[in-house]
Amino acid sequence: MSVPAPEFAAPGFPALEVRDLVAGYDPGLPIVNGASMTVRPGEFVTILGPNGAGKSTLIKAIAGLVRVTGGTVRLGGTEITGAPAHLMARHSLGFVPQTENIFALMTIDDNLRLAVGALPKAERGARMEAMYALFPDIADRRRLMAGRLSGGQRQMLAFARALAVSPSVLMLDEPSAGLSPKLVEQVFTKLADVRRTGVTILLVEQNARAALAVADRGVILVEGRERHEGPAAHLLDDPAVAELYLGGRRRAEGIGA
Amino acid sequence: MSLQFLVDGLLVGLLIGLGAIGVTLTSSILRFSNFAHGEFITFGAYAAWSASFAIGALTGGTLPALEPFSFSVAVLAGGLVSLVLTALLALILDAVLFRRLRERGSTIVVVMASFGASMALRSLIEFAFTSSPVYFTRDLQIAHRFGHGIRVTPDQFALIGAAAVLLVAVHLLVTRTQAGRAMRAVSENPALARVVGIDAVRIVRFTWIIGGALAAAAGTMTGILVQIRPGMGFDLLLPLFSAAVLGGVGSVPGAILGGVVIGVAEAATVQFVGAEWRAAVSFVLLIVMLMVRPRGLFGGRA
Ligand SMILES: Nc1ncnc2c1ncn2[C@@H]1O[C@H](COP(=O)(O)OP(=O)(O)OP(=O)(O)O)[C@@H](O)[C@H]1O
Ligand SMILES: [Mg+2]
């Protein structure tokens, strides 16, 4: 079971490639059941789907947090299937979990210090400053306990934490969940900024309209497998897809452009 | 009114604090109450005593005490050897017992195992060293008088100083170093800690080393202050857990403060009420704290 070197992004390979992945919490009950998808370098892909479809389980399995019982995960051409989570973090795969994605009992500074601990000593300070520059919201609150941050600021800290190690692929699980419309907009604006820095993004979202508006491609996951897949604009315009999996028309209109 | 209880209480409290740090860290990072922690203290004391004896013998007879203190260089060196040996004991116990049970996922089983380990270790120690107490030295010390009825021996000075230095060092380790941050991270959210790249296995090992070494220090210092007996650590168990709960499980400064509160409360009880009530102090404080403020003075979580 090998783990890629940090400079793994070999040309010609997908940034992330998932093949026939089977994963779950109980051995006899796969939640992710044969899912496959490919994310090209620099691409922004969003995973959509109904509640309980296994979206969170899929990206947790990629991140090494859920046991994989079949299939493969490749990062830049190197197989990382089933590698322990703490090694993924050290190598180019960034992950922002759906809940509890910051250390609330630590200061913002300590949250970032922990993250950059995976980098060589000489680079840590500069990388932290780069994160504070990218996320000014948290920069002037460095000594504050992260638990005191507002929902939107927490999400920014979680992004900063995951981006601190310069991942080649960043996976996020519903970063807009529970935020007010204004903050949701801020989160998506930030994701667009991050994407412009060249980071490959795999985003799980409930907020389908907003996600498809910033993503290149969408994958719709149903019962642990991809059911539809296509360019974001195409999925957005497909009434059948919208009706079935994007939360219906009412919701779609509410969050639209 | 004599204020002697403040000095006696502070010293005993700092020693309780040294032990309580181990308890609080295992509780928050490994997520179980290690009842064998008292025996780490006992083991540490006997290890230091044996090592100092051996070092004394190797250097040809008994080394003189470091005036004005009662202990010799051999005792200090023995204490250092004991830090290493007790940390090793903790690591071995984890490798052969706790880790396997932890992996099966049932906390209560691990707690019961630690209770068993506690009894087994105590019996082994009693078997090896008999139940009669041993002493680093039996020299009597001349105490300095400070007014208000306070008398402090040179040993008490040295031990208060040494305990304070150790406690500050551990506090800095936990708050200012990457390893300390990683420990706090695993304690708060193990899954996120893994995502951030922290190897939990390493952190667990580190926790045992710190807990074991501090227990050894507490045992050695208690040995210098009073005596060494097979039951010394077990008798400290309730104060250790009370101190950890009082300060808030997971908090190093909390464990220290909790230890000092209990130490002073015990000493005051002995001085003003009666020695037979000492054992009740920890229990009462523990119960009151659990009812009034279960997350403790410094605890972040309920
Ligand atoms: N820790 C867990 N242990 C056991 N089963 C779990 C666990 N987490 C999720 N599941 C189950 O796995 C299935 C898929 O859950 P998952 O969280 O992956 O869905 P999701 O697509 O992310 O849903 P949502 O949109 O609500 O976040 C659900 O049936 C859920 O009950
Ligand atoms: Mg989910």
Coordinates of C-alpha atoms and ligand atoms in Angstrom, one line a residue:
Chain A
M1 CA 0.0 0.0 0.0
S2 CA 2.0 3.0 -1.2
V3 CA 1.4 6.6 -0.6
P4 CA 2.3 9.2 -3.2
A5 CA 5.1 11.6 -2.7
P6 CA 4.0 15.2 -2.4
E7 CA 5.1 16.1 -5.9
F8 CA 3.0 13.3 -7.3
A9 CA 0.9 15.2 -9.8
A10 CA 2.4 13.3 -12.7
P11 CA 1.2 14.6 -16.1
G12 CA -1.4 12.6 -17.9
F13 CA -3.0 11.1 -14.8
P14 CA -6.3 12.1 -13.3
A15 CA -5.9 14.1 -10.1
L16 CA -8.3 11.6 -8.5
E17 CA -9.6 8.4 -9.8
V18 CA -12.2 6.2 -8.0
R19 CA -12.9 2.8 -9.5
D20 CA -15.8 0.5 -8.4
L21 CA -15.3 1.6 -4.8
V22 CA -17.1 -0.4 -2.1
A23 CA -17.0 1.0 1.4
G24 CA -19.2 1.1 4.6
Y25 CA -19.3 0.9 8.3
D26 CA -20.4 -2.7 8.8
P27 CA -18.7 -5.4 6.8
G28 CA -21.9 -6.9 5.4
L29 CA -23.6 -3.6 4.5
P30 CA -21.8 -1.5 1.9
I31 CA -22.9 2.1 1.8
V32 CA -20.8 3.0 -1.2
N33 CA -21.5 0.3 -3.7
G34 CA -19.4 0.3 -6.8
A35 CA -18.9 4.1 -7.3
S36 CA -16.6 5.3 -10.0
M37 CA -15.5 8.8 -10.9
T38 CA -12.6 10.7 -12.4
V39 CA -11.5 14.2 -11.5
R40 CA -8.9 15.8 -13.8
P41 CA -6.2 18.2 -12.6
G42 CA -7.6 21.6 -11.9
E43 CA -11.2 20.4 -12.4
F44 CA -14.0 21.4 -10.0
V45 CA -16.4 18.4 -9.6
T46 CA -19.5 18.4 -7.4
I47 CA -21.2 15.3 -6.0
L48 CA -24.9 15.7 -5.5
G49 CA -27.6 13.3 -4.5
P50 CA -30.4 12.6 -2.0
N51 CA -29.9 12.3 1.8
G52 CA -28.3 9.1 2.8
A53 CA -27.0 8.4 -0.8
G54 CA -23.6 7.8 0.7
K55 CA -21.9 11.0 -0.4
S56 CA -20.2 11.6 2.9
T57 CA -19.3 8.0 3.2
L58 CA -17.7 8.1 -0.3
I59 CA -15.4 11.0 0.4
K60 CA -14.6 9.7 3.9
A61 CA -13.6 6.4 2.2
I62 CA -11.4 8.3 -0.2
A63 CA -9.8 10.1 2.8
G64 CA -9.1 6.8 4.6
L65 CA -11.7 7.3 7.3
V66 CA -14.1 4.6 6.3
R67 CA -13.1 1.0 5.5
V68 CA -12.8 0.2 1.8
T69 CA -13.7 -3.4 0.9
G70 CA -13.4 -3.2 -2.8
G71 CA -12.3 -1.0 -5.8
T72 CA -9.4 1.4 -6.0
V73 CA -8.6 5.1 -5.3
R74 CA -5.8 6.7 -7.2
L75 CA -4.3 10.1 -6.5
G76 CA -2.3 11.4 -9.4
G77 CA -1.9 7.9 -10.7
T78 CA -0.7 6.4 -7.5
E79 CA -2.9 4.0 -5.7
I80 CA -3.8 5.1 -2.2
T81 CA -6.7 2.7 -1.6
G82 CA -7.2 2.1 2.1
A83 CA -4.1 4.0 3.2
P84 CA -4.6 5.4 6.7
A85 CA -6.1 8.9 6.9
H86 CA -3.1 10.5 8.6
L87 CA -0.9 9.7 5.6
M88 CA -3.4 11.1 3.1
A89 CA -3.2 14.4 4.9
R90 CA 0.5 14.4 4.6
H91 CA 0.3 13.9 0.9
S92 CA -1.7 16.3 -1.2
L93 CA -5.2 15.2 -0.2
G94 CA -7.1 17.9 1.7
F95 CA -10.4 17.2 3.4
V96 CA -13.0 19.4 5.1
P97 CA -15.5 17.1 6.8
Q98 CA -19.2 17.9 7.0
T99 CA -19.3 18.5 10.8
E100 CA -16.8 19.2 13.5
N101 CA -14.2 20.3 11.0
I102 CA -12.2 22.5 13.2
F103 CA -10.7 22.1 16.7
A104 CA -13.1 24.3 18.7
L105 CA -11.1 24.1 21.9
M106 CA -7.9 25.4 20.3
T107 CA -7.1 28.9 19.1
I108 CA -7.3 29.7 15.4
D109 CA -3.5 29.9 15.3
D110 CA -3.1 26.5 16.9
N111 CA -5.6 25.0 14.4
L112 CA -3.4 26.2 11.5
R113 CA -0.1 25.3 13.3
L114 CA -1.4 21.7 13.6
A115 CA -2.1 21.6 9.9
V116 CA 1.2 23.0 8.7
G117 CA 2.9 20.5 11.0
A118 CA 2.9 18.2 8.0
L119 CA 5.2 20.6 6.1
P120 CA 8.9 21.0 6.4
K121 CA 9.7 23.4 9.3
A122 CA 11.1 26.1 7.1
E123 CA 7.8 26.4 5.1
R124 CA 5.4 26.5 8.0
G125 CA 5.4 30.2 8.9
A126 CA 5.1 31.4 5.3
R127 CA 2.3 29.0 4.6
M128 CA 0.3 30.1 7.7
E129 CA 0.7 33.8 6.6
A130 CA -0.5 32.8 3.1
M131 CA -3.6 31.3 4.6
Y132 CA -4.2 34.4 6.8
A133 CA -3.9 36.5 3.6
L134 CA -6.4 34.3 1.8
F135 CA -8.8 34.3 4.7
P136 CA -8.7 37.8 6.2
D137 CA -11.8 37.0 8.3
I138 CA -9.8 34.8 10.6
A139 CA -6.5 36.6 10.4
D140 CA -7.4 39.2 13.0
R141 CA -8.7 36.7 15.4
R142 CA -5.7 34.4 15.7
R143 CA -5.7 34.1 19.5
L144 CA -9.4 33.4 19.7
M145 CA -10.7 29.9 20.5
A146 CA -12.0 28.5 17.3
G147 CA -15.2 27.5 19.0
R148 CA -16.1 31.2 19.4
L149 CA -16.1 31.8 15.6
S150 CA -19.4 32.3 13.8
G151 CA -20.6 29.5 11.4
G152 CA -19.2 31.3 8.4
Q153 CA -15.8 32.0 10.0
R154 CA -15.6 28.4 11.1
Q155 CA -16.0 27.3 7.6
M156 CA -13.2 29.7 6.5
L157 CA -10.9 28.3 9.2
A158 CA -11.8 24.7 8.0
F159 CA -10.9 25.7 4.4
A160 CA -7.7 27.4 5.6
R161 CA -6.8 24.3 7.7
A162 CA -7.2 22.0 4.7
L163 CA -5.5 24.3 2.3
A164 CA -2.6 25.0 4.5
V165 CA -0.7 22.0 3.3
S166 CA -1.1 22.9 -0.4
P167 CA -3.2 19.9 -1.3
S168 CA -3.4 19.0 -4.9
V169 CA -7.0 17.8 -4.4
L170 CA -9.3 19.4 -1.9
M171 CA -12.5 17.5 -0.8
L172 CA -15.2 19.3 1.0
D173 CA -18.4 17.9 2.5
E174 CA -21.3 20.3 2.5
P175 CA -19.4 23.4 3.5
S176 CA -22.6 25.5 3.1
A177 CA -24.8 23.4 5.4
G178 CA -26.5 25.4 8.1
L179 CA -25.3 28.8 6.9
S180 CA -27.4 31.9 6.1
P181 CA -27.9 32.7 2.3
K182 CA -25.4 35.5 2.5
L183 CA -22.7 33.2 4.1
V184 CA -23.5 30.5 1.6
E185 CA -22.7 32.9 -1.2
Q186 CA -19.5 33.8 0.6
V187 CA -18.5 30.1 0.8
F188 CA -19.0 29.6 -2.9
T189 CA -17.2 32.8 -3.8
K190 CA -14.3 31.5 -1.7
L191 CA -14.4 28.1 -3.4
A192 CA -14.2 29.9 -6.7
D193 CA -11.1 31.8 -5.5
V194 CA -9.5 28.6 -4.2
R195 CA -10.2 26.9 -7.5
R196 CA -8.4 29.8 -9.4
T197 CA -5.2 29.0 -7.4
G198 CA -5.1 25.7 -9.3
V199 CA -6.4 23.3 -6.7
T200 CA -8.5 20.4 -7.9
I201 CA -11.8 20.4 -6.0
L202 CA -14.3 17.6 -5.2
L203 CA -17.3 19.1 -3.5
V204 CA -20.3 17.3 -1.9
E205 CA -23.3 19.6 -1.8
Q206 CA -27.0 19.7 -1.0
N207 CA -27.2 23.1 -2.4
A208 CA -27.2 21.8 -6.0
R209 CA -27.9 25.0 -7.9
A210 CA -25.1 26.9 -6.2
A211 CA -22.7 24.0 -6.5
L212 CA -23.4 23.5 -10.2
A213 CA -23.0 27.2 -10.8
V214 CA -19.4 27.1 -9.7
A215 CA -18.4 23.5 -10.7
D216 CA -17.3 22.2 -14.1
R217 CA -19.0 18.9 -13.7
G218 CA -21.6 17.2 -11.5
V219 CA -21.9 13.6 -10.4
I220 CA -25.2 12.4 -9.0
L221 CA -24.8 9.7 -6.5
V222 CA -27.8 7.4 -5.6
E223 CA -27.6 4.4 -3.3
G224 CA -23.9 4.4 -3.3
R225 CA -23.3 4.6 -7.1
E226 CA -23.1 7.4 -9.6
R227 CA -26.4 7.6 -11.4
H228 CA -25.9 10.6 -13.7
E229 CA -22.8 12.5 -14.6
G230 CA -22.2 15.4 -16.9
P231 CA -21.1 19.0 -17.4
A232 CA -22.6 21.3 -14.7
A233 CA -24.6 23.4 -17.1
H234 CA -26.1 20.3 -18.7
L235 CA -27.2 18.8 -15.4
L236 CA -28.6 22.1 -14.3
D237 CA -30.8 22.3 -17.4
D238 CA -32.0 18.7 -17.4
P239 CA -35.5 18.9 -15.9
A240 CA -35.6 15.2 -15.1
V241 CA -32.4 15.4 -13.1
A242 CA -33.5 18.6 -11.4
E243 CA -36.8 17.2 -10.4
L244 CA -35.4 13.9 -9.1
Y245 CA -32.2 14.7 -7.4
L246 CA -31.6 18.4 -7.1
G247 CA -34.4 18.9 -4.5
G248 CA -37.2 19.7 -6.9
R249 CA -38.2 22.9 -8.6
R250 CA -39.2 24.8 -5.6
R251 CA -35.9 24.5 -3.9
A252 CA -34.1 24.9 -7.2
E253 CA -35.7 28.3 -7.9
G254 CA -35.1 29.5 -4.4
I255 CA -31.4 29.1 -4.7
G256 CA -30.9 29.9 -8.3
A257 CA -28.9 32.7 -9.9
Chain B
M1 CA -3.8 29.6 64.0
S2 CA -1.0 27.7 62.4
L3 CA -0.8 28.0 58.6
Q4 CA 1.3 24.8 58.4
F5 CA -1.5 23.1 56.4
L6 CA -0.8 25.5 53.5
V7 CA 2.8 24.2 53.0
D8 CA 2.0 20.6 53.6
G9 CA -1.1 20.8 51.4
L10 CA 0.7 22.6 48.6
L11 CA 3.4 20.0 48.5
V12 CA 1.1 17.0 48.6
G13 CA -1.2 18.8 46.2
L14 CA 1.6 19.3 43.6
L15 CA 2.5 15.6 43.9
I16 CA -1.2 14.7 43.4
G17 CA -1.1 17.1 40.4
L18 CA 1.8 15.2 38.9
G19 CA -0.1 12.0 39.1
A20 CA -3.4 13.6 38.0
I21 CA -1.9 14.9 34.8
G22 CA -1.3 11.3 33.7
V23 CA -4.9 10.4 34.7
T24 CA -6.4 13.3 32.9
L25 CA -4.4 12.7 29.7
T26 CA -5.2 9.0 29.5
S27 CA -8.9 9.8 30.2
S28 CA -9.1 12.4 27.4
I29 CA -6.8 10.9 24.8
L30 CA -7.2 7.2 25.3
R31 CA -10.8 7.6 26.6
F32 CA -10.7 5.4 29.6
S33 CA -10.0 5.7 33.3
N34 CA -6.8 4.0 34.1
F35 CA -7.1 2.6 37.6
A36 CA -3.5 1.2 37.3
H37 CA -2.1 4.7 37.4
G38 CA -1.7 4.6 41.2
E39 CA 0.6 1.5 40.7
F40 CA 2.7 3.5 38.2
I41 CA 3.4 5.8 41.1
T42 CA 4.2 2.9 43.4
F43 CA 6.3 1.2 40.7
G44 CA 8.1 4.5 40.1
A45 CA 9.0 4.9 43.8
Y46 CA 10.3 1.3 44.1
A47 CA 12.2 1.6 40.8
A48 CA 13.9 4.8 42.0
W49 CA 14.7 3.2 45.4
S50 CA 16.2 0.1 43.8
A51 CA 18.1 2.1 41.2
S52 CA 19.5 4.5 43.8
F53 CA 20.5 1.5 45.9
A54 CA 22.2 -0.1 42.9
I55 CA 23.9 3.2 41.9
G56 CA 25.1 3.6 45.5
A57 CA 26.5 0.1 45.5
L58 CA 28.2 0.6 42.1
T59 CA 29.9 3.8 43.3
G60 CA 31.3 1.9 46.3
G61 CA 29.2 2.3 49.4
T62 CA 26.6 4.9 50.2
L63 CA 27.0 8.4 48.7
P64 CA 26.7 11.2 51.2
A65 CA 23.5 13.3 51.4
L66 CA 23.5 16.6 49.5
E67 CA 23.4 18.9 52.5
P68 CA 21.1 20.4 53.6
F69 CA 18.8 17.9 51.8
S70 CA 18.3 14.3 53.0
F71 CA 18.9 12.7 49.7
S72 CA 22.1 11.8 47.8
V73 CA 23.1 12.1 44.1
A74 CA 22.2 8.4 43.9
V75 CA 18.6 9.1 44.8
L76 CA 18.4 11.8 42.1
A77 CA 20.0 9.5 39.5
G78 CA 17.6 6.7 40.7
G79 CA 14.7 9.0 40.2
L80 CA 15.8 9.7 36.6
V81 CA 16.2 5.9 35.9
S82 CA 12.7 5.4 37.3
L83 CA 11.2 8.0 35.0
V84 CA 12.4 5.9 32.1
L85 CA 11.5 2.5 33.6
T86 CA 8.0 3.7 34.6
A87 CA 7.3 5.1 31.1
L88 CA 8.4 1.7 29.7
L89 CA 6.1 0.0 32.1
A90 CA 3.2 2.1 30.8
L91 CA 4.1 1.4 27.2
I92 CA 4.4 -2.3 27.8
L93 CA 1.1 -2.5 29.7
D94 CA -0.5 -0.7 26.8
A95 CA 1.1 -3.0 24.2
V96 CA 0.1 -6.3 25.9
L97 CA -3.2 -5.3 27.4
F98 CA -4.9 -2.0 26.9
R99 CA -4.3 -1.6 23.1
R100 CA -5.8 -5.0 22.2
L101 CA -8.9 -4.3 24.3
R102 CA -9.2 -0.7 23.1
E103 CA -9.3 -2.0 19.5
R104 CA -12.3 -4.2 20.4
G105 CA -14.0 -1.0 21.3
S106 CA -15.5 -1.5 24.7
T107 CA -14.4 1.2 27.2
I108 CA -15.7 -0.6 30.3
V109 CA -13.6 -3.7 29.5
V110 CA -10.5 -1.6 29.3
V111 CA -11.4 0.1 32.6
M112 CA -11.9 -3.4 34.2
A113 CA -8.6 -4.5 32.7
S114 CA -6.8 -1.5 34.3
F115 CA -8.4 -2.5 37.6
G116 CA -7.0 -6.0 37.2
A117 CA -3.6 -4.6 36.2
S118 CA -3.6 -2.4 39.3
M119 CA -4.2 -5.4 41.6
A120 CA -1.7 -7.6 39.8
L121 CA 1.0 -4.9 39.9
R122 CA 0.4 -4.2 43.6
S123 CA 0.7 -7.8 44.5
L124 CA 3.8 -8.3 42.4
I125 CA 5.4 -5.3 44.1
E126 CA 4.4 -6.5 47.5
F127 CA 5.8 -9.9 46.6
A128 CA 9.1 -8.5 45.5
F129 CA 9.6 -5.9 48.2
T130 CA 7.4 -7.2 51.1
S131 CA 4.7 -5.0 52.8
S132 CA 7.1 -3.3 55.1
P133 CA 7.9 0.3 54.0
V134 CA 11.3 1.3 52.7
Y135 CA 13.0 4.7 53.0
F136 CA 15.4 6.6 50.9
T137 CA 16.8 7.9 54.1
R138 CA 15.8 8.1 57.7
D139 CA 17.7 11.3 58.5
L140 CA 15.8 13.9 60.3
Q141 CA 15.8 17.4 59.0
I142 CA 15.9 20.7 60.7
A143 CA 13.0 22.8 59.6
H144 CA 13.1 26.6 58.9
R145 CA 10.5 28.6 60.8
F146 CA 8.6 31.3 58.9
G147 CA 6.1 32.6 61.5
H148 CA 2.4 31.9 61.6
G149 CA 3.5 28.4 62.8
I150 CA 4.9 27.5 59.4
R151 CA 7.9 25.2 59.3
V152 CA 9.5 24.1 56.1
T153 CA 12.3 21.5 55.8
P154 CA 14.9 21.8 53.1
D155 CA 13.5 18.6 51.5
Q156 CA 10.1 20.2 51.3
F157 CA 11.6 23.3 49.6
A158 CA 13.4 21.1 47.1
L159 CA 10.4 19.0 46.3
I160 CA 8.0 22.0 45.9
G161 CA 10.6 23.5 43.5
A162 CA 11.1 20.3 41.6
A163 CA 7.4 19.6 41.3
A164 CA 6.7 23.2 40.1
V165 CA 9.4 22.9 37.5
L166 CA 8.0 19.6 36.2
L167 CA 4.5 21.0 36.1
V168 CA 5.5 24.1 34.2
A169 CA 7.5 22.0 31.8
V170 CA 4.6 19.7 31.0
H171 CA 2.2 22.7 30.7
L172 CA 4.6 24.3 28.1
L173 CA 5.0 21.0 26.3
V174 CA 1.2 20.6 25.9
T175 CA 0.5 24.2 25.0
R176 CA 3.5 25.3 23.0
T177 CA 4.8 22.3 21.1
Q178 CA 3.5 20.5 18.0
A179 CA 3.3 17.2 20.0
G180 CA 1.3 18.9 22.7
R181 CA -1.0 20.4 20.1
A182 CA -1.4 17.0 18.5
M183 CA -2.4 15.6 21.9
R184 CA -5.0 18.2 22.4
A185 CA -6.3 17.5 18.9
V186 CA -6.6 13.8 19.5
S187 CA -8.3 14.5 22.8
E188 CA -10.9 16.8 21.2
N189 CA -11.6 15.0 17.9
P190 CA -9.7 11.9 17.0
A191 CA -11.2 11.6 13.5
L192 CA -10.3 15.2 12.6
A193 CA -6.9 14.7 14.1
R194 CA -6.3 11.9 11.6
V195 CA -7.5 14.2 8.8
V196 CA -5.0 16.8 9.9
G197 CA -2.2 14.2 9.6
I198 CA -1.7 13.2 13.2
D199 CA -0.7 9.6 13.8
A200 CA -2.8 8.7 16.8
V201 CA -0.6 5.7 17.6
R202 CA 2.3 8.0 18.1
I203 CA 0.3 10.3 20.3
V204 CA -1.0 7.5 22.4
R205 CA 2.6 6.3 23.0
F206 CA 3.7 9.9 23.8
T207 CA 0.8 10.1 26.3
W208 CA 1.9 6.9 28.1
I209 CA 5.5 8.2 28.3
I210 CA 4.5 11.5 29.9
G211 CA 2.0 9.9 32.2
G212 CA 4.4 7.2 33.3
A213 CA 7.3 9.5 33.8
L214 CA 5.3 12.0 35.9
A215 CA 3.9 9.1 38.0
A216 CA 7.5 8.0 38.6
A217 CA 8.4 11.6 39.7
A218 CA 5.4 11.7 42.0
G219 CA 6.3 8.3 43.5
T220 CA 10.0 9.2 44.0
M221 CA 9.1 12.5 45.6
T222 CA 6.5 10.9 47.9
G223 CA 9.2 8.4 48.8
I224 CA 11.6 11.1 49.7
L225 CA 8.9 13.0 51.7
V226 CA 7.4 10.1 53.6
Q227 CA 8.1 6.4 52.8
I228 CA 7.6 3.8 50.1
R229 CA 4.9 1.1 50.5
P230 CA 3.2 -1.2 48.1
G231 CA -0.2 0.5 48.7
M232 CA 1.1 4.1 48.4
G233 CA -0.2 4.6 44.8
F234 CA -3.5 2.9 45.3
D235 CA -4.2 5.2 48.3
L236 CA -3.6 8.1 46.0
L237 CA -6.1 6.9 43.3
L238 CA -9.1 8.7 44.6
P239 CA -7.2 12.0 45.0
L240 CA -5.8 11.6 41.5
F241 CA -9.2 11.2 39.9
S242 CA -10.8 13.9 42.1
A243 CA -8.0 16.3 41.0
A244 CA -8.5 15.4 37.3
V245 CA -12.3 15.9 37.6
L246 CA -12.0 19.0 39.6
G247 CA -9.7 20.6 37.1
G248 CA -11.7 19.3 34.1
V249 CA -10.7 16.1 32.3
G250 CA -8.1 16.8 29.7
S251 CA -6.8 20.0 31.3
V252 CA -3.2 20.0 32.5
P253 CA -3.4 23.2 34.5
G254 CA -6.7 21.9 35.8
A255 CA -5.1 18.7 37.1
I256 CA -2.5 20.8 38.9
L257 CA -4.9 23.2 40.4
G258 CA -7.2 20.3 41.3
G259 CA -4.3 18.6 43.0
V260 CA -3.4 21.6 45.0
V261 CA -7.0 22.2 46.1
I262 CA -7.3 18.6 47.3
G263 CA -3.9 18.7 48.9
V264 CA -4.6 21.8 50.9
A265 CA -8.1 20.7 51.8
E266 CA -6.7 17.4 53.0
A267 CA -4.0 19.1 55.1
A268 CA -6.5 21.5 56.5
T269 CA -8.9 18.7 57.4
V270 CA -6.1 16.8 59.1
Q271 CA -5.0 19.9 61.0
F272 CA -8.3 21.3 62.1
V273 CA -10.7 18.3 62.1
G274 CA -8.8 15.1 62.5
A275 CA -6.6 12.8 60.5
E276 CA -9.3 10.1 60.2
W277 CA -11.3 12.4 57.9
R278 CA -8.5 12.9 55.4
A279 CA -9.7 10.1 53.1
A280 CA -13.1 11.6 52.9
V281 CA -11.9 14.9 51.5
S282 CA -11.3 13.8 47.9
F283 CA -14.5 11.9 47.8
V284 CA -16.6 14.8 49.0
L285 CA -14.9 17.2 46.6
L286 CA -15.3 14.8 43.7
I287 CA -19.0 14.3 44.4
V288 CA -19.7 18.0 44.9
M289 CA -17.8 18.9 41.6
L290 CA -19.7 16.2 39.7
M291 CA -23.0 17.7 40.8
V292 CA -22.2 21.4 40.6
R293 CA -19.9 21.6 37.6
P294 CA -19.3 18.2 35.9
R295 CA -16.9 19.6 33.3
G296 CA -14.6 20.9 36.0
L297 CA -12.8 24.2 36.5
F298 CA -11.0 24.2 33.1
G299 CA -12.9 21.6 31.2
G300 CA -14.1 22.6 27.7
R301 CA -16.7 19.9 27.3
A302 CA -19.5 18.7 29.5
Ligands
LIG1 N1 -20.8 6.3 11.3 C1 -21.8 5.6 10.7 N2 -22.1 4.3 11.1 C2 -23.0 3.6 10.5 N3 -23.7 4.0 9.5 C3 -23.5 5.2 9.0 C4 -22.6 6.1 9.6 N4 -22.6 7.3 8.9 C5 -23.5 7.1 8.0 N5 -24.1 5.9 8.0 C6 -25.2 5.4 7.1 O1 -24.7 5.4 5.8 C7 -25.7 5.9 4.9 C8 -25.2 7.0 4.0 O2 -24.8 8.1 4.9 P1 -24.0 9.3 4.3 O3 -23.7 10.2 5.5 O4 -22.8 8.9 3.5 O5 -25.0 10.0 3.3 P2 -25.0 11.4 2.6 O6 -25.2 11.2 1.2 O7 -23.8 12.1 3.0 O8 -26.3 12.1 3.3 P3 -26.5 13.6 3.7 O9 -26.9 14.3 2.5 O10 -27.6 13.6 4.7 O11 -25.3 14.2 4.3 C9 -26.9 6.3 5.8 O12 -27.8 5.2 5.7 C10 -26.3 6.4 7.2 O13 -27.3 5.9 8.1
MG2 MG -23.4 13.8 4.2

